[in-house]
PDB file of C-alpha atoms in Angstrom:
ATOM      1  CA  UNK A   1      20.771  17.650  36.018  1.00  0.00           C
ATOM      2  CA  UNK A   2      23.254  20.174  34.299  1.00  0.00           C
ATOM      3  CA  UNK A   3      26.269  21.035  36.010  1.00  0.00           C
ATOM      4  CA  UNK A   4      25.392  25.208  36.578  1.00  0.00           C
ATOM      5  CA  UNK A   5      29.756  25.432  36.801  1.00  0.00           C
ATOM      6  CA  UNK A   6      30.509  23.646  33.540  1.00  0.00           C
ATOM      7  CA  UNK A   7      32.213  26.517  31.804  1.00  0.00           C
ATOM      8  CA  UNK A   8      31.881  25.067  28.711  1.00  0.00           C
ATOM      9  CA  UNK A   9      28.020  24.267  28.680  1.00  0.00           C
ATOM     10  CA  UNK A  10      26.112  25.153  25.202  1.00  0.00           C
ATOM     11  CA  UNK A  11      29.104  25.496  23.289  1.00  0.00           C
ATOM     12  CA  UNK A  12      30.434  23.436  19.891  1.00  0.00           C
ATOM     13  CA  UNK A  13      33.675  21.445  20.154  1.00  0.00           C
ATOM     14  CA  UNK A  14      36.188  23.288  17.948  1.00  0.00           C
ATOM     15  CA  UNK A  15      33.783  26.625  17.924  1.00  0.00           C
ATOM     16  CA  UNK A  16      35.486  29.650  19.384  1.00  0.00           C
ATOM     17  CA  UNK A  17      32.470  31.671  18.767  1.00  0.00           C
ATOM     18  CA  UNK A  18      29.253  30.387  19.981  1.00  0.00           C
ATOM     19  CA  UNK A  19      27.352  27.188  19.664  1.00  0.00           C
ATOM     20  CA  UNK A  20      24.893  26.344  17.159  1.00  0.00           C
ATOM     21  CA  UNK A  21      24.097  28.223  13.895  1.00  0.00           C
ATOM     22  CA  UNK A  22      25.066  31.743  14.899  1.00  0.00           C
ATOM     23  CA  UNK A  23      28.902  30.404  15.798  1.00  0.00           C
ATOM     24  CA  UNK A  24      28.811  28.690  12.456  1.00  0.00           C
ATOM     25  CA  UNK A  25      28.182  31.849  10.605  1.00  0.00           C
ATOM     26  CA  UNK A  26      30.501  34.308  12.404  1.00  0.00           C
ATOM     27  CA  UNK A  27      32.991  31.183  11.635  1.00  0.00           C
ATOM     28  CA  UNK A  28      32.794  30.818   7.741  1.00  0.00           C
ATOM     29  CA  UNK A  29      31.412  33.983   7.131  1.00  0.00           C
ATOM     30  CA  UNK A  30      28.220  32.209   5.009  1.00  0.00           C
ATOM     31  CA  UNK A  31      24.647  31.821   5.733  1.00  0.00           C
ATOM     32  CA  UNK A  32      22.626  28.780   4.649  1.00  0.00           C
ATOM     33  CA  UNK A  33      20.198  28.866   1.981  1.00  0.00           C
ATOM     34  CA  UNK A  34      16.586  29.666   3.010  1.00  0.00           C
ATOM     35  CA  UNK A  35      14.688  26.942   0.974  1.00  0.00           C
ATOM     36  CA  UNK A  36      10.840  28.666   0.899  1.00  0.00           C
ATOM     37  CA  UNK A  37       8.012  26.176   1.404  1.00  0.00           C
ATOM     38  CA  UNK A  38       4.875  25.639   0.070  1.00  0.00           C
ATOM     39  CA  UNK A  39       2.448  23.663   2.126  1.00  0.00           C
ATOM     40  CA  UNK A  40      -0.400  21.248  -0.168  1.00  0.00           C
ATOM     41  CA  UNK A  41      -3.793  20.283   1.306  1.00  0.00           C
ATOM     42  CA  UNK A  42      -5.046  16.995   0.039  1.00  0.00           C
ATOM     43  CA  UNK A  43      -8.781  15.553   0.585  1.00  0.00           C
ATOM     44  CA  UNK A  44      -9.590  11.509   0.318  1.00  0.00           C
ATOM     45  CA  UNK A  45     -12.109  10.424  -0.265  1.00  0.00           C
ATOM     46  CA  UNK A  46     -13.624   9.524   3.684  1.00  0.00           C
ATOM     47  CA  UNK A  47     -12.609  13.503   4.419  1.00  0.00           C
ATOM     48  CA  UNK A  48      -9.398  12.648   5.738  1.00  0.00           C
ATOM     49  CA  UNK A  49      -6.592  15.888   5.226  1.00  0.00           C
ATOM     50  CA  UNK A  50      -3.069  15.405   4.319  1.00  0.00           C
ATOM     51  CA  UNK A  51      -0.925  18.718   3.783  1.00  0.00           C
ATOM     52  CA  UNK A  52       2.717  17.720   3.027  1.00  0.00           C
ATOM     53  CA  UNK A  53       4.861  20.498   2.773  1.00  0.00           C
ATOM     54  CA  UNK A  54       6.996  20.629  -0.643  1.00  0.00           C
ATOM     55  CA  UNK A  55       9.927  23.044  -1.395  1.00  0.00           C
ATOM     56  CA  UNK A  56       8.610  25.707  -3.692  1.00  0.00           C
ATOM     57  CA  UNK A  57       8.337  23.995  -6.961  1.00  0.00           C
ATOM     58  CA  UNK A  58       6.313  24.840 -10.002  1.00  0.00           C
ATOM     59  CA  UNK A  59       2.645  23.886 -10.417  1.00  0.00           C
ATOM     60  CA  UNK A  60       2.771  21.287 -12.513  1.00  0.00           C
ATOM     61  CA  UNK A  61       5.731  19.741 -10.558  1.00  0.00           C
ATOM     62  CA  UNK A  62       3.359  19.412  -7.544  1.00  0.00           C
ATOM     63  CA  UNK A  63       1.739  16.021  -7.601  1.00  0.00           C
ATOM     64  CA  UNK A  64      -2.275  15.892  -8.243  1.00  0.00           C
ATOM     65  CA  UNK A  65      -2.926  13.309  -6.204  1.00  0.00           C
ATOM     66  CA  UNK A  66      -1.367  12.142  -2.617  1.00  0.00           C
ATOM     67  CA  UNK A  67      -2.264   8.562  -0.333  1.00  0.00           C
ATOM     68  CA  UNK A  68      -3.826   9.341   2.413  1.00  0.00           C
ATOM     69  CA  UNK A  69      -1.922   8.277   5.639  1.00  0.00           C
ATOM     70  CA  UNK A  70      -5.271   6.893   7.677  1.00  0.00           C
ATOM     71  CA  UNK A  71      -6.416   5.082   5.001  1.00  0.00           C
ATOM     72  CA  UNK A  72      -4.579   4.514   2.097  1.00  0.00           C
ATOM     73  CA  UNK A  73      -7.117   6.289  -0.681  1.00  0.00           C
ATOM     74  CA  UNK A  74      -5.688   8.667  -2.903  1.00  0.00           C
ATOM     75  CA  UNK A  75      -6.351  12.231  -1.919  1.00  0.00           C
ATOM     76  CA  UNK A  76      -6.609  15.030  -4.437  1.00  0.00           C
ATOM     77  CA  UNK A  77      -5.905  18.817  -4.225  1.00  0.00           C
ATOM     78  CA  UNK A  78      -9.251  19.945  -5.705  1.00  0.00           C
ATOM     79  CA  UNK A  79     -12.199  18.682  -4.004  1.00  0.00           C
ATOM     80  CA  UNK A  80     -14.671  16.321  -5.956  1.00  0.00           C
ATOM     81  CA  UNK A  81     -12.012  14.769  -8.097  1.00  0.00           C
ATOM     82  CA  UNK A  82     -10.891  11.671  -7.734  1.00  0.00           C
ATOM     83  CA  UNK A  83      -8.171   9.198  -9.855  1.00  0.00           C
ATOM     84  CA  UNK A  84      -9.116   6.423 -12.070  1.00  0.00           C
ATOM     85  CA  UNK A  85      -8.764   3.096 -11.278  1.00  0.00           C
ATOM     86  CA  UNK A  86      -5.390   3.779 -13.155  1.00  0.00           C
ATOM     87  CA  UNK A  87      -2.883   2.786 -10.166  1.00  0.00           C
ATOM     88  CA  UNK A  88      -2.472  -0.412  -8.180  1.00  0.00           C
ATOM     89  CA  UNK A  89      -4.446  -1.168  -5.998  1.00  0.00           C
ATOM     90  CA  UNK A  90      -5.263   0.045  -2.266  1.00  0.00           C
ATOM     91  CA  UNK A  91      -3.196  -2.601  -0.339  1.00  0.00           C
ATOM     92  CA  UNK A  92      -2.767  -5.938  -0.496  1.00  0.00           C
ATOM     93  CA  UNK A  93      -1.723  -8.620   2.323  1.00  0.00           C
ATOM     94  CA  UNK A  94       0.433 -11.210   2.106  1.00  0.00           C
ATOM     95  CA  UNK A  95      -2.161 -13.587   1.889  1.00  0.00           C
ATOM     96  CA  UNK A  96      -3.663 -11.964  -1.071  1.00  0.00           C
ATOM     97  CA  UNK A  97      -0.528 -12.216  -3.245  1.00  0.00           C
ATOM     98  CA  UNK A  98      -0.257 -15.747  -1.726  1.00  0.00           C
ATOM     99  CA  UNK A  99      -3.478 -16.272  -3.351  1.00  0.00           C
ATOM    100  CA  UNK A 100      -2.908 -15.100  -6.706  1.00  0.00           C
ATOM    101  CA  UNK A 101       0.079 -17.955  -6.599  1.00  0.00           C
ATOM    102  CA  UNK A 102      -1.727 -20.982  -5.980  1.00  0.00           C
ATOM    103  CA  UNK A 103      -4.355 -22.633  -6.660  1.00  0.00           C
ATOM    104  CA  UNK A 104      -6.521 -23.732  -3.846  1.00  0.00           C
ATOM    105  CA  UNK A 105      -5.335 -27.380  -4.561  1.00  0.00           C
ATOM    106  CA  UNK A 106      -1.951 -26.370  -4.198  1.00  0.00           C
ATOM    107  CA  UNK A 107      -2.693 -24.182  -0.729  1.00  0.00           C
ATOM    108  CA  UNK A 108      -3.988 -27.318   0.501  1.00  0.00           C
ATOM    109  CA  UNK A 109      -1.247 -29.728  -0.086  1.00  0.00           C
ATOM    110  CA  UNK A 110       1.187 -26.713   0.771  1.00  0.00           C
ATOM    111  CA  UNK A 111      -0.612 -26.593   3.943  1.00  0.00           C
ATOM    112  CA  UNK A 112      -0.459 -30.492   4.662  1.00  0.00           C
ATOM    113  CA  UNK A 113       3.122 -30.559   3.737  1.00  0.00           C
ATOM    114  CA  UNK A 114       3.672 -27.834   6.750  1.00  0.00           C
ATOM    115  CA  UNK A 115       1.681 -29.571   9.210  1.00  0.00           C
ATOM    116  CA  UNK A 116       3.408 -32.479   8.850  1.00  0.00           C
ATOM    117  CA  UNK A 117       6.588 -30.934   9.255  1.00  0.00           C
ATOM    118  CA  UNK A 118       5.560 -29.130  12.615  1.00  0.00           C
ATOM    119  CA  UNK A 119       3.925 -32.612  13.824  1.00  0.00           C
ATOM    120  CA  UNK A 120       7.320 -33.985  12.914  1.00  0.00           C
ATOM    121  CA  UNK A 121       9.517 -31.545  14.746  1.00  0.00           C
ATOM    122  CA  UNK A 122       6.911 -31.786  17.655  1.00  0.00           C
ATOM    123  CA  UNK A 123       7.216 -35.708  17.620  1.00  0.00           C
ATOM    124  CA  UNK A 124       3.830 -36.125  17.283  1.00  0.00           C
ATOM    125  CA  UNK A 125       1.893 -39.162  15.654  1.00  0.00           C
ATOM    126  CA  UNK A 126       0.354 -37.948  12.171  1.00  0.00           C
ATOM    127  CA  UNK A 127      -3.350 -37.416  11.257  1.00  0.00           C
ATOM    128  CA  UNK A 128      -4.292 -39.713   9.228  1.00  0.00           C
TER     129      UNK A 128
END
């Protein structure tokens, strides 16, 4: 709980003025620039709505297409249209690129070569 006889409660370090915003004003005699913003709607596919708010930028400076936070599909300003399979794909795990690296030959001798280790460290007899 505050201290109700702290004299000094609400106010800047240094500010002879005022706390916050308003004693930073009356100090320097400036105000801060008002940036305007312009809010964008985006629809994914499943329905899901994203609006991210951008500073006020031109049209075509706005991007067409944003991912959807939920679930990862690209959402687009104008209902009904969609991007091409042009980009990467939605996600992949670490056992997908995994995959794309070996063969599964390979994943299985990786995978003996592991459990072996852990039996090792464990002190256990190997499979055999």
């Amino acid at each position: 709980m505050a201290n109700a006889s702290n004299p000094f409660r609400g106010i800047r370090i240094g500010s002879a003025s005022g706390a916050g915003l308003a004693g930073w004003q009356a100090e320097t005699g400036r105000s801060p620039a008002v940036v305007h913003k312009h809010p964008v709607t985006y629809r994914c596919p499943l329905g899901h709505e994203t609006t991210p708010v951008f500073a006020d930028l031109a049209e075509e400076e706005i991007p067409e297409y944003w991912d959807c936070p939920r679930c990862g599909r690209a959402g687009s300003r104008r209902p009904g249209t969609q991007p091409g399979a042009v980009g990467p794909e939605l996600y992949k795990s670490h056992l997908d690129y995994a995959k794309e690296r070996r063969s599964p030959a390979e994943a299985e001798q990786v995978l003996a070569w592991a459990l072996g280790q852990l039996r090792r460290s464990r002190g256990e007899e190997p499979a055999g």
